[in-house]
Short mmCIF file of C-alpha atoms (C1' of nucleotides) in Angstrom, two decimals:
data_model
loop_
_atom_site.label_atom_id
_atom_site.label_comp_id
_atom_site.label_asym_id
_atom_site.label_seq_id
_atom_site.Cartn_x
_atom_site.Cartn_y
_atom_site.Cartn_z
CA UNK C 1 87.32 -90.05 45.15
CA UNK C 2 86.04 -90.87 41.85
CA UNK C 3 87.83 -93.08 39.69
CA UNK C 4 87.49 -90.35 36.49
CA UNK C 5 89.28 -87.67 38.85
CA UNK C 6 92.82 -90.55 38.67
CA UNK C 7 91.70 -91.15 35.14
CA UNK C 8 91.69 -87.23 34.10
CA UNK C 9 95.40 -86.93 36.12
CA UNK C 10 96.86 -90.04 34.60
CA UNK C 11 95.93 -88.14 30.89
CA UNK C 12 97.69 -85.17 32.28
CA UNK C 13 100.69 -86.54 33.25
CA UNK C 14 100.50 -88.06 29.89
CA UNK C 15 100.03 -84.99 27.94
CA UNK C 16 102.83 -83.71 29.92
CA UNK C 17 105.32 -86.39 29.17
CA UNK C 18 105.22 -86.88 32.89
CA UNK C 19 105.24 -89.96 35.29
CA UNK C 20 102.32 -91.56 37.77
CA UNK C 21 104.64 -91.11 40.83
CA UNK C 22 103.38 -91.89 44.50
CA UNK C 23 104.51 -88.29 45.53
CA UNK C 24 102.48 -86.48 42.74
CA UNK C 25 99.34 -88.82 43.07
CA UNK C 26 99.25 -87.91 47.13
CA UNK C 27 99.59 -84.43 46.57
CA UNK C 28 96.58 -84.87 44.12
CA UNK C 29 94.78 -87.32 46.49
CA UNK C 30 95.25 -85.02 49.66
CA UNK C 31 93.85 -81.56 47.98
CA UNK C 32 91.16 -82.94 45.82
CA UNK C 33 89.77 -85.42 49.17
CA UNK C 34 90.51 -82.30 51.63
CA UNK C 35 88.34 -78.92 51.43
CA UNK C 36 90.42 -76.41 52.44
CA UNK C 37 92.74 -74.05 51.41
CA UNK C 38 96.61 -75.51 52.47
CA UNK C 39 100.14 -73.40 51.86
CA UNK C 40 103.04 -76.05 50.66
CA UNK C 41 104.24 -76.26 53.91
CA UNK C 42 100.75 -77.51 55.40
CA UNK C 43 100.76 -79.98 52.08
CA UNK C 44 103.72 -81.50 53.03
CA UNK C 45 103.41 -81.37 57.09
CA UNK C 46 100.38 -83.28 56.61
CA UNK C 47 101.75 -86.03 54.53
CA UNK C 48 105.03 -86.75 56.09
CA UNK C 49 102.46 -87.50 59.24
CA UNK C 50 101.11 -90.10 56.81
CA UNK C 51 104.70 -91.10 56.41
CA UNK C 52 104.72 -89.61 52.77
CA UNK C 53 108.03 -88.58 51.89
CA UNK C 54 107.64 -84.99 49.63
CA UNK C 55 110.18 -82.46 49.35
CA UNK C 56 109.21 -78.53 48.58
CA UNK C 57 110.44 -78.91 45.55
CA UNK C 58 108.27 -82.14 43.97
CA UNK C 59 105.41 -80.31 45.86
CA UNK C 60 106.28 -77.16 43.88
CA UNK C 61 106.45 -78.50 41.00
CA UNK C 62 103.51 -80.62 41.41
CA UNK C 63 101.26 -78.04 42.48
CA UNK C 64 102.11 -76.07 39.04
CA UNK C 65 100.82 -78.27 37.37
CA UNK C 66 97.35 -79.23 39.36
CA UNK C 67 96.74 -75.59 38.56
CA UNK C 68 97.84 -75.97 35.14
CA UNK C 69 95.76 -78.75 34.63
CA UNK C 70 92.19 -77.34 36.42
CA UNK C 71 92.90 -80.09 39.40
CA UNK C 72 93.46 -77.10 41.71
CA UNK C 73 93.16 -73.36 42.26
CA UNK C 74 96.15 -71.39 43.33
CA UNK C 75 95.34 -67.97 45.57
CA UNK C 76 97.80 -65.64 46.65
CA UNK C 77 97.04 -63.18 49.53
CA UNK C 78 98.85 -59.74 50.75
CA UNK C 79 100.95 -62.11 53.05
CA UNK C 80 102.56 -63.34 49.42
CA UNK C 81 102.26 -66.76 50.20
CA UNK C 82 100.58 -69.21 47.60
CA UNK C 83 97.66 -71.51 48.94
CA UNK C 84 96.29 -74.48 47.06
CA UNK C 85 92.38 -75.78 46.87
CA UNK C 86 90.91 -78.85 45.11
CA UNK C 87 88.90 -77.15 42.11
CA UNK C 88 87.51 -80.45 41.22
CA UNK C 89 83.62 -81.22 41.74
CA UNK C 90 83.24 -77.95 42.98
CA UNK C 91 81.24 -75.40 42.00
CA UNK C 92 83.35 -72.02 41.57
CA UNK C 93 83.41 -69.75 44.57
CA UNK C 94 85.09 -66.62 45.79
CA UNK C 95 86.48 -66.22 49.33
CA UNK C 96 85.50 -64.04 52.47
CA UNK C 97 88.85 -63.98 54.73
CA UNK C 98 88.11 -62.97 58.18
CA UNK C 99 90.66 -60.52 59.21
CA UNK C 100 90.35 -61.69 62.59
CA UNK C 101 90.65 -65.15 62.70
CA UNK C 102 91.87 -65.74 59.50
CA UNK C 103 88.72 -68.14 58.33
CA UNK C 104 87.64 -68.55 54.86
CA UNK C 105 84.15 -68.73 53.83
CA UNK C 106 83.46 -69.32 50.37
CA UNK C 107 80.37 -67.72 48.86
CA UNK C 108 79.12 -67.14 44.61
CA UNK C 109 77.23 -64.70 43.06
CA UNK C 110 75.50 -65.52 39.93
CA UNK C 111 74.84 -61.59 39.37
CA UNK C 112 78.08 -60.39 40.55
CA UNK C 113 79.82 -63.10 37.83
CA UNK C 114 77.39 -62.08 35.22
CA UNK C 115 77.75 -58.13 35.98
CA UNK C 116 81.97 -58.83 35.82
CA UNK C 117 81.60 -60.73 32.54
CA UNK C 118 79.51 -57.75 30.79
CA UNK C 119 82.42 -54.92 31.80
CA UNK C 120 84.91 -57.01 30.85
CA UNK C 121 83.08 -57.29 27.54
CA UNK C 122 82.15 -53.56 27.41
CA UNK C 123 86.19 -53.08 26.92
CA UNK C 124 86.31 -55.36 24.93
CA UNK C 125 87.65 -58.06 26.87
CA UNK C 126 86.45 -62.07 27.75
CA UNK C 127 87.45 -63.12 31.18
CA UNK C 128 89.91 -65.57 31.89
CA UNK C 129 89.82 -66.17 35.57
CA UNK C 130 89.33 -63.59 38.13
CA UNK C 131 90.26 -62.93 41.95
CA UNK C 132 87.16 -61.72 44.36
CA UNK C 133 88.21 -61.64 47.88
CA UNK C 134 86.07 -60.19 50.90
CA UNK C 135 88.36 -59.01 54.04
CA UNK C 136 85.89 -59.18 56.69
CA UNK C 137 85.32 -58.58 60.53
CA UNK C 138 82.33 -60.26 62.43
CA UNK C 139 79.36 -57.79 63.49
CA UNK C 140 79.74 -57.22 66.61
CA UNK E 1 99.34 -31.58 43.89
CA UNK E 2 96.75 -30.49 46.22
CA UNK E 3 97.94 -28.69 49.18
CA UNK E 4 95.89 -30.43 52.01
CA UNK E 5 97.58 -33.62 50.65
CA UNK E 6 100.62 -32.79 52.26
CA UNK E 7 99.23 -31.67 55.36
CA UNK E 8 97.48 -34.53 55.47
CA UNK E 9 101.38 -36.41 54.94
CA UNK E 10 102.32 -34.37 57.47
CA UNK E 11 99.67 -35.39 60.18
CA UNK E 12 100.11 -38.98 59.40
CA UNK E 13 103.59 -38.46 60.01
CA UNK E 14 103.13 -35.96 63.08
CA UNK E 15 100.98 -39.10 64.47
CA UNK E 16 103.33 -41.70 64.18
CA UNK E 17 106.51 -39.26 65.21
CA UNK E 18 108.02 -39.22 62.31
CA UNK E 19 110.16 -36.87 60.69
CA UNK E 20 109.13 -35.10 57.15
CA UNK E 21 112.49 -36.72 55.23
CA UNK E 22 113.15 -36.47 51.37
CA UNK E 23 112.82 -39.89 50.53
CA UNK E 24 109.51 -40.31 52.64
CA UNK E 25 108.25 -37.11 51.00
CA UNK E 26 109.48 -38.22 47.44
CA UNK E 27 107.80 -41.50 47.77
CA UNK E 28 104.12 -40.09 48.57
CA UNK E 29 104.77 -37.41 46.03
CA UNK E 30 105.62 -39.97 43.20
CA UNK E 31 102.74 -41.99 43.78
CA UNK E 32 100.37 -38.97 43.98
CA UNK E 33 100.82 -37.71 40.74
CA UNK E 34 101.23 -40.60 39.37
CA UNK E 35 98.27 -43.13 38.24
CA UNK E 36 99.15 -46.60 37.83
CA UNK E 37 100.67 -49.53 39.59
CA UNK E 38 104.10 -49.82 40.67
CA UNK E 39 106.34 -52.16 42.55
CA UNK E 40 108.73 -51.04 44.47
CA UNK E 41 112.00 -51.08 42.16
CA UNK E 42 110.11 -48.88 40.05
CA UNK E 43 109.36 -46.85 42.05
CA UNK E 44 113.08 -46.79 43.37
CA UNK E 45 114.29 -46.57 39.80
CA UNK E 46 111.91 -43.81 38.88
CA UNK E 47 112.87 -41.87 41.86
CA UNK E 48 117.20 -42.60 40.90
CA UNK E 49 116.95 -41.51 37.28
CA UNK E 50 115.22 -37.61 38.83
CA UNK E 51 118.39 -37.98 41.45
CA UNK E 52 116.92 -38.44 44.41
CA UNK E 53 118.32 -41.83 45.90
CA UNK E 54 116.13 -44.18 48.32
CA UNK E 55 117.18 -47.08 49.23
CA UNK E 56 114.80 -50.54 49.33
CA UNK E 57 114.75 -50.35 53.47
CA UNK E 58 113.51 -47.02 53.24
CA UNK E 59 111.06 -47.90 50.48
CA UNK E 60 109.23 -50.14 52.08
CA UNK E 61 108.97 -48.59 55.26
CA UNK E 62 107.34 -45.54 53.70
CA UNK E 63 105.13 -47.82 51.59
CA UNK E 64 103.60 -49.50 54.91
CA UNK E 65 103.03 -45.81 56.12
CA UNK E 66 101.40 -44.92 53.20
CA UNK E 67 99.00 -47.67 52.83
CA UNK E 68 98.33 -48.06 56.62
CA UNK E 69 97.43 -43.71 56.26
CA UNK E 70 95.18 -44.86 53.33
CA UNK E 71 97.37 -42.42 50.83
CA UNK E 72 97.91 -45.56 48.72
CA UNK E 73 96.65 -49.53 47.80
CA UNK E 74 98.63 -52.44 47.78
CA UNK E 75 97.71 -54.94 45.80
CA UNK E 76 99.74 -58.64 45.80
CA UNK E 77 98.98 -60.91 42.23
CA UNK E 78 99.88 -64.34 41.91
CA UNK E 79 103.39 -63.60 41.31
CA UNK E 80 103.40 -62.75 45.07
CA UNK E 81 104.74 -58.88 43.81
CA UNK E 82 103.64 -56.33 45.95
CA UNK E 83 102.18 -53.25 43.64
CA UNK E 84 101.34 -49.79 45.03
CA UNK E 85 98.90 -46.88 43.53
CA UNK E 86 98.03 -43.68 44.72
CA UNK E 87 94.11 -43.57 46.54
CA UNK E 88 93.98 -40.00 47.21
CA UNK E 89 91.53 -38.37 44.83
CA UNK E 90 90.57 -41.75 42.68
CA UNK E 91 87.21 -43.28 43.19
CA UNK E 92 87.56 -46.79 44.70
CA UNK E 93 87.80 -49.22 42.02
CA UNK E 94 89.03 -52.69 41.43
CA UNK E 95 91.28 -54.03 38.44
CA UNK E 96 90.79 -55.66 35.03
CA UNK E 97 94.72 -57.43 34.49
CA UNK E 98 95.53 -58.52 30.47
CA UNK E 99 96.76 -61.69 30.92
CA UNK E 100 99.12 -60.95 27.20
CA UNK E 101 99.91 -57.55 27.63
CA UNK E 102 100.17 -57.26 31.34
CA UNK E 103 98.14 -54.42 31.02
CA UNK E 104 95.59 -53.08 34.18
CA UNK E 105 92.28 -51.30 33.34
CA UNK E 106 90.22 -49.66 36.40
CA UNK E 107 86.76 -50.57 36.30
CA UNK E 108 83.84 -49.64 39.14
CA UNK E 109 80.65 -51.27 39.75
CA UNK E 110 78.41 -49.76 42.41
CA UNK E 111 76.20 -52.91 41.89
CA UNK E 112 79.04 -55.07 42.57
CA UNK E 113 79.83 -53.66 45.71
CA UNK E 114 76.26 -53.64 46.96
CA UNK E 115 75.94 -57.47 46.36
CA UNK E 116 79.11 -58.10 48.07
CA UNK E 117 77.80 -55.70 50.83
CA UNK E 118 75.03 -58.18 51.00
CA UNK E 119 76.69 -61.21 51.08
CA UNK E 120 78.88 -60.29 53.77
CA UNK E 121 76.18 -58.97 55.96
CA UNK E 122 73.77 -62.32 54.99
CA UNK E 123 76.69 -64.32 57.13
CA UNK E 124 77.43 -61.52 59.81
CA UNK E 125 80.54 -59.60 58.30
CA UNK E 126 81.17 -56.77 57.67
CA UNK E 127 83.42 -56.01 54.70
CA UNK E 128 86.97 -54.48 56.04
CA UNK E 129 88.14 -54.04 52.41
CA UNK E 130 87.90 -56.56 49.19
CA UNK E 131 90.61 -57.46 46.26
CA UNK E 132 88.71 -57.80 42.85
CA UNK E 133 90.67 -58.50 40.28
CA UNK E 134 89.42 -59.93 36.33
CA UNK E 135 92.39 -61.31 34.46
CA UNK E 136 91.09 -61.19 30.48
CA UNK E 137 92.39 -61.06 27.34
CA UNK E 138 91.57 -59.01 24.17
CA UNK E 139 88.41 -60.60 22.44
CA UNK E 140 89.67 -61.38 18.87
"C1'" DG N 1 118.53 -100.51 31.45
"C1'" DT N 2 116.94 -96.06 30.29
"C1'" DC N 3 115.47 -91.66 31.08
"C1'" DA N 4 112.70 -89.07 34.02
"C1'" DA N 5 111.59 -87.82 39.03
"C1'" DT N 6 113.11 -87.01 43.48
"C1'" DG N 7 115.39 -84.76 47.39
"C1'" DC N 8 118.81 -82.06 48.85
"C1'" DA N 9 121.14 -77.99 49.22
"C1'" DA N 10 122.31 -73.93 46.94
"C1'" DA N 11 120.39 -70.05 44.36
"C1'" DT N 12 116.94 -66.58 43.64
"C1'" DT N 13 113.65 -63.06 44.67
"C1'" DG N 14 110.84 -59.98 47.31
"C1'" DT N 15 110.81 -58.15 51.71
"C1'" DT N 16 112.52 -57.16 56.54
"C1'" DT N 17 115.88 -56.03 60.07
"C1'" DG N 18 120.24 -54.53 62.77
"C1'" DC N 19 123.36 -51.14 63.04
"C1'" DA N 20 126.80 -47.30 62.16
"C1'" DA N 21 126.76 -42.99 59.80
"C1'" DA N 22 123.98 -38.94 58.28
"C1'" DC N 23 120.17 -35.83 58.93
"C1'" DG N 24 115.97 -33.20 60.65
"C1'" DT N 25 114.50 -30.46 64.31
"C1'" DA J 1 123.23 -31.99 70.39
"C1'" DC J 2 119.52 -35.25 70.25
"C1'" DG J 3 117.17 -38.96 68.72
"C1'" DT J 4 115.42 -40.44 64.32
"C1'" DT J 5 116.15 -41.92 59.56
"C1'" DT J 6 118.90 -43.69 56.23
"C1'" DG J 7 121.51 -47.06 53.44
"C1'" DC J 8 123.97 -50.96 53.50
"C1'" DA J 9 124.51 -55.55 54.01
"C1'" DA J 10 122.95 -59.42 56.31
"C1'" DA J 11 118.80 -62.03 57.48
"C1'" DC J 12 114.50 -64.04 56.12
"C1'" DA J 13 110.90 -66.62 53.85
"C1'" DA J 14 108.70 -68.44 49.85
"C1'" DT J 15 109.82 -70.41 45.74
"C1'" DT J 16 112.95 -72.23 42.04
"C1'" DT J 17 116.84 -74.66 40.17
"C1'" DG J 18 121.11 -77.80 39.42
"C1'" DC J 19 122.60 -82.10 40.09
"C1'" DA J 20 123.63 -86.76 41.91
"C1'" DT J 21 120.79 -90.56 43.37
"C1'" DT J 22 116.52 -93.14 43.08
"C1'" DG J 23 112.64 -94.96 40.80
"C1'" DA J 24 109.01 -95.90 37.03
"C1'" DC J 25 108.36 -98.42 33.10
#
DNA sequence: GTCAATGCAAATTGTTTGCAAACGT
DNA sequence: ACGTTTGCAAACAATTTGCATTGAC
């Protein structure tokens, strides 16, 4: 991981008052050095392997903020429950969820982002973020 | 209300041995005549103050009928709330959310959806159904 | 040593489920 | 009359919160 990804949380956690603790910096280390797309529960399960000691709540409250601060993305299906990516060093993407297996491919559209941008601005709105989410099947 | 609307009710329900109840029927009815996006207190609440009294369980059980017979949309935002609008009769569209306001605009773009088409098909999907959703705020 | 962070367990919230009473056919 | 639907309250699951203990600085 590059050292400016620690330096840009430390000045977070700054900003926010907050402390460099070894359960917030894993939480940051595992989704920004993982692709993927993890619930809280997977966060955790996969640390306590590494004999990393979070509860739900510090991983809560942690993840808030990794979305707060542009670390990570936060994306909420029709199942209601939250899941977390590293949005660090990536380019943006949207998601194609296969209905199936439950896979997620990411994909981007330069013309889909730039057609969005121009409605939005026909109503006289600017976009802030936006959800694009495929729910696909294989071709058989 | 369009008559073959409620035949149509009355066929999903005929299919899935169901019985043609009050609260089911009050339900489909209040979202059928009524355009926007509710969750399902207010549509409970809405449906108490004109008398007629349906009870969460019941809610939701009709709400999963409705959506699985295509009659209406769910649609989960970050806040993990399930929201519910009527389909019959409205062209597909996806949603512009004001992040201040909390207001939802419709907005359609047939170029959109071909891209997306695309993209899915470029990787061997096919696209079951898709959540697009641009959360913007008034340009000042 | 101080004040904030953590983990736990309890609280909260949206949704689902089991079951006795009420209702549609 | 029958089997289904309903409403209630309890169960659930994801997330949040209060508080005593632990830890960063």
């Amino acid at each position: 991981m590059k050292n400016s990804y620690i330096i840009s949380f430390k000045e977070a956690l700054k900003k926010e008052n907050l402390k460099f603790t070894n359960q917030r910096y894993s939480i940051f280390k595992f989704l920004v050095n993982n692709d993927g797309h993890y619930d809280c529960d997977s966060i955790i399960n996969y640390l306590n392997k590494s004999k990393i000691k979070v509860s739900k709540a510090t991983a809560y409250r942690t993840l808030d903020l990794l979305v707060k601060y542009d670390f990570c993305r936060k994306m909420v299906l029709d199942d209601g429950i939250a899941r977390y990516e590293n949005k660090l060093d990536t380019e943006h993407h949207d998601h194609m969820i296969c209905v199936d297996t439950g896979k997620i491919i990411e994909f981007v559209s330069p013309e889909i982002e730039k057609i969005q941008d121009e409605i939005a601005q026909q109503k006289g709105y600017k976009i802030i973020k936006h959800v694009h989410q495929l729910f696909v099947k294989k071709i058989s």
